[in-house]
Short mmCIF file of C-alpha atoms and ligand atoms in Angstrom, two decimals:
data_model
loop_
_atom_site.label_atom_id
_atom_site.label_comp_id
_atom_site.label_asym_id
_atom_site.label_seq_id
_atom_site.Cartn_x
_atom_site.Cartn_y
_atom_site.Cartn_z
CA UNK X 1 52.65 105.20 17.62
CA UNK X 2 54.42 104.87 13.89
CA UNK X 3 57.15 102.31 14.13
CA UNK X 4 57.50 101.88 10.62
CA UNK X 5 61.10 101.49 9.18
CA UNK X 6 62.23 100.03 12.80
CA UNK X 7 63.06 96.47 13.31
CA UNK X 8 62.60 94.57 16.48
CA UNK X 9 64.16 91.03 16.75
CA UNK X 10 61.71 89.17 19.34
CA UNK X 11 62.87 86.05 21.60
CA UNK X 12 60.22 84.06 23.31
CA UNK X 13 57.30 83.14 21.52
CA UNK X 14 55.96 79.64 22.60
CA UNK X 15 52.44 79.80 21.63
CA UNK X 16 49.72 82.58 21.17
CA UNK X 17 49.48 82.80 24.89
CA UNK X 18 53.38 83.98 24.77
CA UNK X 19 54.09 87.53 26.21
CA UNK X 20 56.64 87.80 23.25
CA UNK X 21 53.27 87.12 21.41
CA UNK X 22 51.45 89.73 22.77
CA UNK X 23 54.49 92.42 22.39
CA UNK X 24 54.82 91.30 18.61
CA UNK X 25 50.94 91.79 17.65
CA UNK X 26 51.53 95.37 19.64
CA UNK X 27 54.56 96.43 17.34
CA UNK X 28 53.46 94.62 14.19
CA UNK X 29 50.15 97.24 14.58
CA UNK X 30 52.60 100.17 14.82
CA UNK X 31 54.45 99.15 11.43
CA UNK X 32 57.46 97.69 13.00
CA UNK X 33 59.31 95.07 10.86
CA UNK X 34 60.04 91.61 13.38
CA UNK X 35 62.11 89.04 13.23
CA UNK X 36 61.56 86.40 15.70
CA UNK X 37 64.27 83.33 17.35
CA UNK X 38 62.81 80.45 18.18
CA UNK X 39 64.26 77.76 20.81
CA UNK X 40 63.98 74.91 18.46
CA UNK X 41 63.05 73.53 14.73
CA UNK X 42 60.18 72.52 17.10
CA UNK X 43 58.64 75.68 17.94
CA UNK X 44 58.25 76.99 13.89
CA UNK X 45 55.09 75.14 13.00
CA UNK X 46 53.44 76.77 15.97
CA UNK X 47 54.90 80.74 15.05
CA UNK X 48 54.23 80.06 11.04
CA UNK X 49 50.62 79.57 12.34
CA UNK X 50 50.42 83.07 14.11
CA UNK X 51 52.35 84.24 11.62
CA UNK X 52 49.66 85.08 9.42
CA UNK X 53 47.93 86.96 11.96
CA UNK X 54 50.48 89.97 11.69
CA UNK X 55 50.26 92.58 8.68
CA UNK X 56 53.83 94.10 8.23
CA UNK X 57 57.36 92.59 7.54
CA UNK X 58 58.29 89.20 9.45
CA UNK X 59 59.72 86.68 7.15
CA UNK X 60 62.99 85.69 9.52
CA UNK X 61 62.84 82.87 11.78
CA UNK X 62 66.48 82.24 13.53
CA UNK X 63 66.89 79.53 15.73
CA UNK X 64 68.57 80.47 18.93
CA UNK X 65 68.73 78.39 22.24
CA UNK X 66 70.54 80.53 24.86
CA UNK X 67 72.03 78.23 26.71
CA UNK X 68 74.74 77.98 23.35
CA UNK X 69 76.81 81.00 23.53
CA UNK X 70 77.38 79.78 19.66
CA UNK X 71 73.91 80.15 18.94
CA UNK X 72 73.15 83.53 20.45
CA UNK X 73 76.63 84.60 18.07
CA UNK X 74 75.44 82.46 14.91
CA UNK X 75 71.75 83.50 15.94
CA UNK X 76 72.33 87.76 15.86
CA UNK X 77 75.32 87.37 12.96
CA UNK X 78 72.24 86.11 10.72
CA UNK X 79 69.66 88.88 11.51
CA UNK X 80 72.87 91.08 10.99
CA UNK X 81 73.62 89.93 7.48
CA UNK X 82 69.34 89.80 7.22
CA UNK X 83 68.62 93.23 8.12
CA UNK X 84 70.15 96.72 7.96
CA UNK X 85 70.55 96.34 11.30
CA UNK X 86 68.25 96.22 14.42
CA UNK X 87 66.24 98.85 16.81
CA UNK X 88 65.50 96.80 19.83
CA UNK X 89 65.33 93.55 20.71
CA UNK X 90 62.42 92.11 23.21
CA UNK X 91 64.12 89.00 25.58
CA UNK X 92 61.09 87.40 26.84
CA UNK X 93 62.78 84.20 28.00
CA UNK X 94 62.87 82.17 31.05
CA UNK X 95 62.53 78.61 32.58
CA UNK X 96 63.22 76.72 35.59
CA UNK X 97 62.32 72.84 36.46
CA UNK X 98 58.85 72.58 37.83
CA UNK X 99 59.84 70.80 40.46
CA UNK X 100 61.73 74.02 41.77
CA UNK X 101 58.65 76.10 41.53
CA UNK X 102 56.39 74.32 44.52
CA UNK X 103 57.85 73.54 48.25
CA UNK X 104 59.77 75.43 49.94
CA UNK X 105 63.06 77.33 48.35
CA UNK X 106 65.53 75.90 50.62
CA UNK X 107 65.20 72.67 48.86
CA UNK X 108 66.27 73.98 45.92
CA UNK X 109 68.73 72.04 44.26
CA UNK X 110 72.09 73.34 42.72
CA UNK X 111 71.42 71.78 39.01
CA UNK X 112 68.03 73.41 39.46
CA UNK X 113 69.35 77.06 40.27
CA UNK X 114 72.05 77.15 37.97
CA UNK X 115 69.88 75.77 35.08
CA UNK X 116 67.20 78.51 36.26
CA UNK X 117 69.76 81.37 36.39
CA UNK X 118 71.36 80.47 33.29
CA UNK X 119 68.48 80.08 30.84
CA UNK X 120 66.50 83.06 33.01
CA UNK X 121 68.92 85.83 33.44
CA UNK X 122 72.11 85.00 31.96
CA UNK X 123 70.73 84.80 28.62
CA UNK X 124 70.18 88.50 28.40
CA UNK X 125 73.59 89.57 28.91
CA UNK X 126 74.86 87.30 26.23
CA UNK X 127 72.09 88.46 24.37
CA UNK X 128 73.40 91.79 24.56
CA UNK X 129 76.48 91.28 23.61
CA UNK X 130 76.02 90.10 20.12
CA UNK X 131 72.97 92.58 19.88
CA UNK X 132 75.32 95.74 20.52
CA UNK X 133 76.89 94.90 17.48
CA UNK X 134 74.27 94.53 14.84
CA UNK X 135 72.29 98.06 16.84
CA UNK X 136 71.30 100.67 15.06
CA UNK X 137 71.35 104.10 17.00
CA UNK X 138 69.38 104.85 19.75
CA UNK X 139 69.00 100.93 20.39
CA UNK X 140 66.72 99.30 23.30
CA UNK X 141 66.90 96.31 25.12
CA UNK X 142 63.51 94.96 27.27
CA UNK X 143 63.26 91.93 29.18
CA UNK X 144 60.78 90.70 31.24
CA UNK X 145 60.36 89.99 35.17
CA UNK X 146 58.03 89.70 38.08
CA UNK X 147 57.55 90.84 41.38
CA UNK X 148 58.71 87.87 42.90
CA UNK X 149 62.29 89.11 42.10
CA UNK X 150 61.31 91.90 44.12
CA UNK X 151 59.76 90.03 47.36
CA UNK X 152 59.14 86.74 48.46
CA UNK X 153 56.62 84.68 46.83
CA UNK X 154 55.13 81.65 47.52
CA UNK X 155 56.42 78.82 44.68
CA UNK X 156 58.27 80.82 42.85
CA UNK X 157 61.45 80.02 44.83
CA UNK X 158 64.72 80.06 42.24
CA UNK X 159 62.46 81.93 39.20
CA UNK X 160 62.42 84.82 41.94
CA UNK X 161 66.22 84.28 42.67
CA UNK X 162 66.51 84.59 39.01
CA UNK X 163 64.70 87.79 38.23
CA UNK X 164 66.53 89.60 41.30
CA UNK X 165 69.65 88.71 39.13
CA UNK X 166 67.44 89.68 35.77
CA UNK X 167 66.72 93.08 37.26
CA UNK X 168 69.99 93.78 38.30
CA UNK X 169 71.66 92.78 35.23
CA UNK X 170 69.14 95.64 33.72
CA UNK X 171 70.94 98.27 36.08
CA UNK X 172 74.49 96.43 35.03
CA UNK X 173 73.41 96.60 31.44
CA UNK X 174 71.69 100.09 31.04
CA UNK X 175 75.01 101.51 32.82
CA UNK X 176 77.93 99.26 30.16
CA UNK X 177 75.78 99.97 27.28
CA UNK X 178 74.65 103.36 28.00
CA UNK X 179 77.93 105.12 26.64
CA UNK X 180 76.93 103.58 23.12
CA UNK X 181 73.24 104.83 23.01
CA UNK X 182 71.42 101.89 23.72
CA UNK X 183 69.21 101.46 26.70
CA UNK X 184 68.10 98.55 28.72
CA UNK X 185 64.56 97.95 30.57
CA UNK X 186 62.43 95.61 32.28
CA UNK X 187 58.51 95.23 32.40
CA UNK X 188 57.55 93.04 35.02
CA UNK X 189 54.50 91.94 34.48
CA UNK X 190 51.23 90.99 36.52
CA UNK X 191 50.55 87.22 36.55
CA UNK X 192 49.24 86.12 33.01
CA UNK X 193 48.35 82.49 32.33
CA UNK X 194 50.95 80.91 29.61
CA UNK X 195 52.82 77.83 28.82
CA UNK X 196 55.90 78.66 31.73
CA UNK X 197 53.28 80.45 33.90
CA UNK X 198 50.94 77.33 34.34
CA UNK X 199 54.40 75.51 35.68
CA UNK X 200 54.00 78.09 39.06
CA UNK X 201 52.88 75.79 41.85
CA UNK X 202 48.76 77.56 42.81
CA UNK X 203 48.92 80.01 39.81
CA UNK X 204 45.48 80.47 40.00
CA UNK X 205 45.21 81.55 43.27
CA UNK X 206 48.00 84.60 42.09
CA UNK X 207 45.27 85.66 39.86
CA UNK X 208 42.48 85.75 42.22
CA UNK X 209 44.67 87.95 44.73
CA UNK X 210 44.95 90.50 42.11
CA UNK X 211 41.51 90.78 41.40
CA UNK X 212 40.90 91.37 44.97
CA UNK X 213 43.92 93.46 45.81
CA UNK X 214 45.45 95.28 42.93
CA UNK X 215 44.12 99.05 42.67
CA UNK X 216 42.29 98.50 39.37
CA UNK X 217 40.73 95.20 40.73
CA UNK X 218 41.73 93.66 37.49
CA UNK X 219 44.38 91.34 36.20
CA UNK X 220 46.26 92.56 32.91
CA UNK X 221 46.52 91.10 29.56
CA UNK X 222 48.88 90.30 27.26
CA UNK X 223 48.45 92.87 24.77
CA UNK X 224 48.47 95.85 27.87
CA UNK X 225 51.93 94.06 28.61
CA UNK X 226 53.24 94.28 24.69
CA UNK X 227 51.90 97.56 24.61
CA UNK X 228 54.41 98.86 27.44
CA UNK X 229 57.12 96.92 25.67
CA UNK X 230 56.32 98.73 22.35
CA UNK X 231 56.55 101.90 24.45
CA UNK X 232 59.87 100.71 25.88
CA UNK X 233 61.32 99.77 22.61
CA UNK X 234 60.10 102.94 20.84
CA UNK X 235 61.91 106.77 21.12
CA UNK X 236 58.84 107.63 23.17
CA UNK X 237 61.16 106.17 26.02
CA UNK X 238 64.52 107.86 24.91
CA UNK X 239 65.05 109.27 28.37
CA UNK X 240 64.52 105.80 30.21
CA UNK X 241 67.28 103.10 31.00
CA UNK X 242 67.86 100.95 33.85
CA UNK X 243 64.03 100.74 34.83
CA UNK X 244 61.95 98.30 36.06
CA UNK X 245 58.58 99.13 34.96
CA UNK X 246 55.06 97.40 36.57
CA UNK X 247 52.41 96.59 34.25
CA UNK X 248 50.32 95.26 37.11
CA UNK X 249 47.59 97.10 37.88
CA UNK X 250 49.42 98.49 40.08
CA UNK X 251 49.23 95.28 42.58
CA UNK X 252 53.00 96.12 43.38
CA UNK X 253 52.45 99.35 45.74
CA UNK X 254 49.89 97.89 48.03
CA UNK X 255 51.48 96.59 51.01
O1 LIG F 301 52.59 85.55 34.39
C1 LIG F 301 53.41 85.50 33.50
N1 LIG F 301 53.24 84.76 32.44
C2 LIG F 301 54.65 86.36 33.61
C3 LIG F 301 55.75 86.09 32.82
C4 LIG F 301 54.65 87.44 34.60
C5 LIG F 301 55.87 88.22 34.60
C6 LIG F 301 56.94 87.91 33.82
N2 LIG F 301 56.88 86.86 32.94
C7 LIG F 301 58.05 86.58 32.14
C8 LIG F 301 58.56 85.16 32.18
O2 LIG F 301 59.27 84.90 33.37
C9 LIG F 301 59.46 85.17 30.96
O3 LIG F 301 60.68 85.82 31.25
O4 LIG F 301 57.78 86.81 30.78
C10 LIG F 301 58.67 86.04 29.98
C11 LIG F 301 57.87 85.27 28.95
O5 LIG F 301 57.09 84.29 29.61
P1 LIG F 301 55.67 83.76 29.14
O6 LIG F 301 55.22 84.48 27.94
O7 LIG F 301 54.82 83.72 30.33
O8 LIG F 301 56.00 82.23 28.83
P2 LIG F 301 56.10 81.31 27.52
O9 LIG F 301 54.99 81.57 26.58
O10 LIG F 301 56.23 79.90 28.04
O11 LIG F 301 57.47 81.76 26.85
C12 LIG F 301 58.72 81.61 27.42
C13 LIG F 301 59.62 80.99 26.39
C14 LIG F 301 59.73 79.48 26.30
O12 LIG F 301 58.67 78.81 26.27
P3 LIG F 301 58.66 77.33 26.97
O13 LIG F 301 57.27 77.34 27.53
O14 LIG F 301 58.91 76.41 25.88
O15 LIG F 301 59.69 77.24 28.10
O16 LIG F 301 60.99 81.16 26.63
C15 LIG F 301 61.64 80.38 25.64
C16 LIG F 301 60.67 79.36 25.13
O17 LIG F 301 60.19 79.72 23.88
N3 LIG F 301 62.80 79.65 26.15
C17 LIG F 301 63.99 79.71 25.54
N4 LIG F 301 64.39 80.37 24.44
C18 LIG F 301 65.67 80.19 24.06
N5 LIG F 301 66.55 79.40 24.72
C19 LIG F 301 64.82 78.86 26.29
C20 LIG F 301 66.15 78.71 25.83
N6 LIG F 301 67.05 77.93 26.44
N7 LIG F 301 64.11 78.33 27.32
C21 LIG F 301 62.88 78.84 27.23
#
């Protein structure tokens, strides 16, 4: 797939384990130009690193913590005045305490949801809002979610709570912005082991499951995952909005 002369602003890389990682390697190989927010001054050192790994244009860092409804503005009104505008943006952004993600979900506390629902699915509607106005035509949103928005999970108690609000803020999304050109999707993902991952109570034993379970026996990978979110972002998908689409090995339609 050519993606040369797009640019895709990407939210969410941690570390090289990152999905966000994963999805930027994917459209940096397709000729895509990036330009990447980071949560905090802390987080640079570690993307300048993998930085050098990618081969096309990258050179904007913007910090953006969106929890501040002034840095999400500030945050998109700089990659405005940066770019020529954007094609897509990837949110790959969420967090909840760890201490909500083990036990059982009726102990959840109300600091813990809201924080959880705020950072987790929130974000992306703000994040929409000041992306609308620096989009290009034919403009696509992608977030990312998990099955456990879907059904019950053990552990993953509010973060499940949260992407049943993610996923239907897609639908909400996809129908406001649709008028305008731009669409909005969500991969949800099979279980891959990164920094917010590792903070699920028995991870590992997710993992295992799909091995034995999922119809291709196999977990995925990060680059499968940026792969469909390349796909997603791309014109390849012009006809799509308002999905949720599994990148699981296809662990979600066994029952
Ligand atoms: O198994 C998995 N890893 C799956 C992840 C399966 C299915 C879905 N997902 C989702 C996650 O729920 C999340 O929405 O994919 C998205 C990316 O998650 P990831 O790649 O697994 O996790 P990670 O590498 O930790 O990146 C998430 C990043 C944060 O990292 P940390 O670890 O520092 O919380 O989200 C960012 C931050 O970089 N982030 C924020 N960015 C801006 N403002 C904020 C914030 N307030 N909070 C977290």
């Amino acid at each position: 797939m050519d993606l040369s002369g797009k640019t895709y602003v990407i939210m969410g890389v941690a570390n090289k384990r990152s999905i966000a990682w994963g999805a930027a390697r994917a459209l940096d190989k397709m000729g895509a130009r990036l330009v990447f927010t980071i949560l905090s001054e802390r987080f640079r050192k570690e993307l300048d690193k993998l930085l050098v790994e990618l081969e096309g244009d990258h050179d904007i860092i913007v910090e953006c913590d969106v929890t501040s409804d002034e840095d999400v503005s500030k945050a998109f009104k700089e990659i405005g005045e940066k770019t020529d505008g954007i094609d897509g943006v990837l949110h790959a952004i969420a967090f909840a305490d760890k201490n909500e993600l083990t036990g059982g979900y009726s102990e959840t506390s109300r600091d813990g949801f809201k924080m959880a629902l705020d950072i987790s699915a929130y974000s992306l509607t703000i994040v929409s809002k000041y992306a609308k106005e620096i989009m290009n035509e034919n403009g696509s949103i992608v977030t990312m979610t998990y099955l456990g928005g879907e059904r019950a999970m053990p552990n993953y108690n509010v973060m499940g709570v949260a992407k049943a609000a993610l996923d239907a803020s897609v639908r909400y999304l996809a129908y406001d912005l649709g008028e305008q050109g731009i669409r909005v999707n969500a991969v949800s993902a099979g279980p891959i082991r990164t920094l917010s991952s590792s903070a699920v109570g028995e991870f590992k034993s997710i993992l295992k499951e799909i091995e034995q379970r999922a119809p291709l026996k196999r977990n995925v990978d990060q680059l499968e995952v940026g792969n469909t979110v390349a796909f997603l972002l791309s014109e390849l998908s012009s006809g799509i909005t308002g999905e949720v689409l599994h990148v699981d090995s296809g662990y979600h339609i066994m029952a």
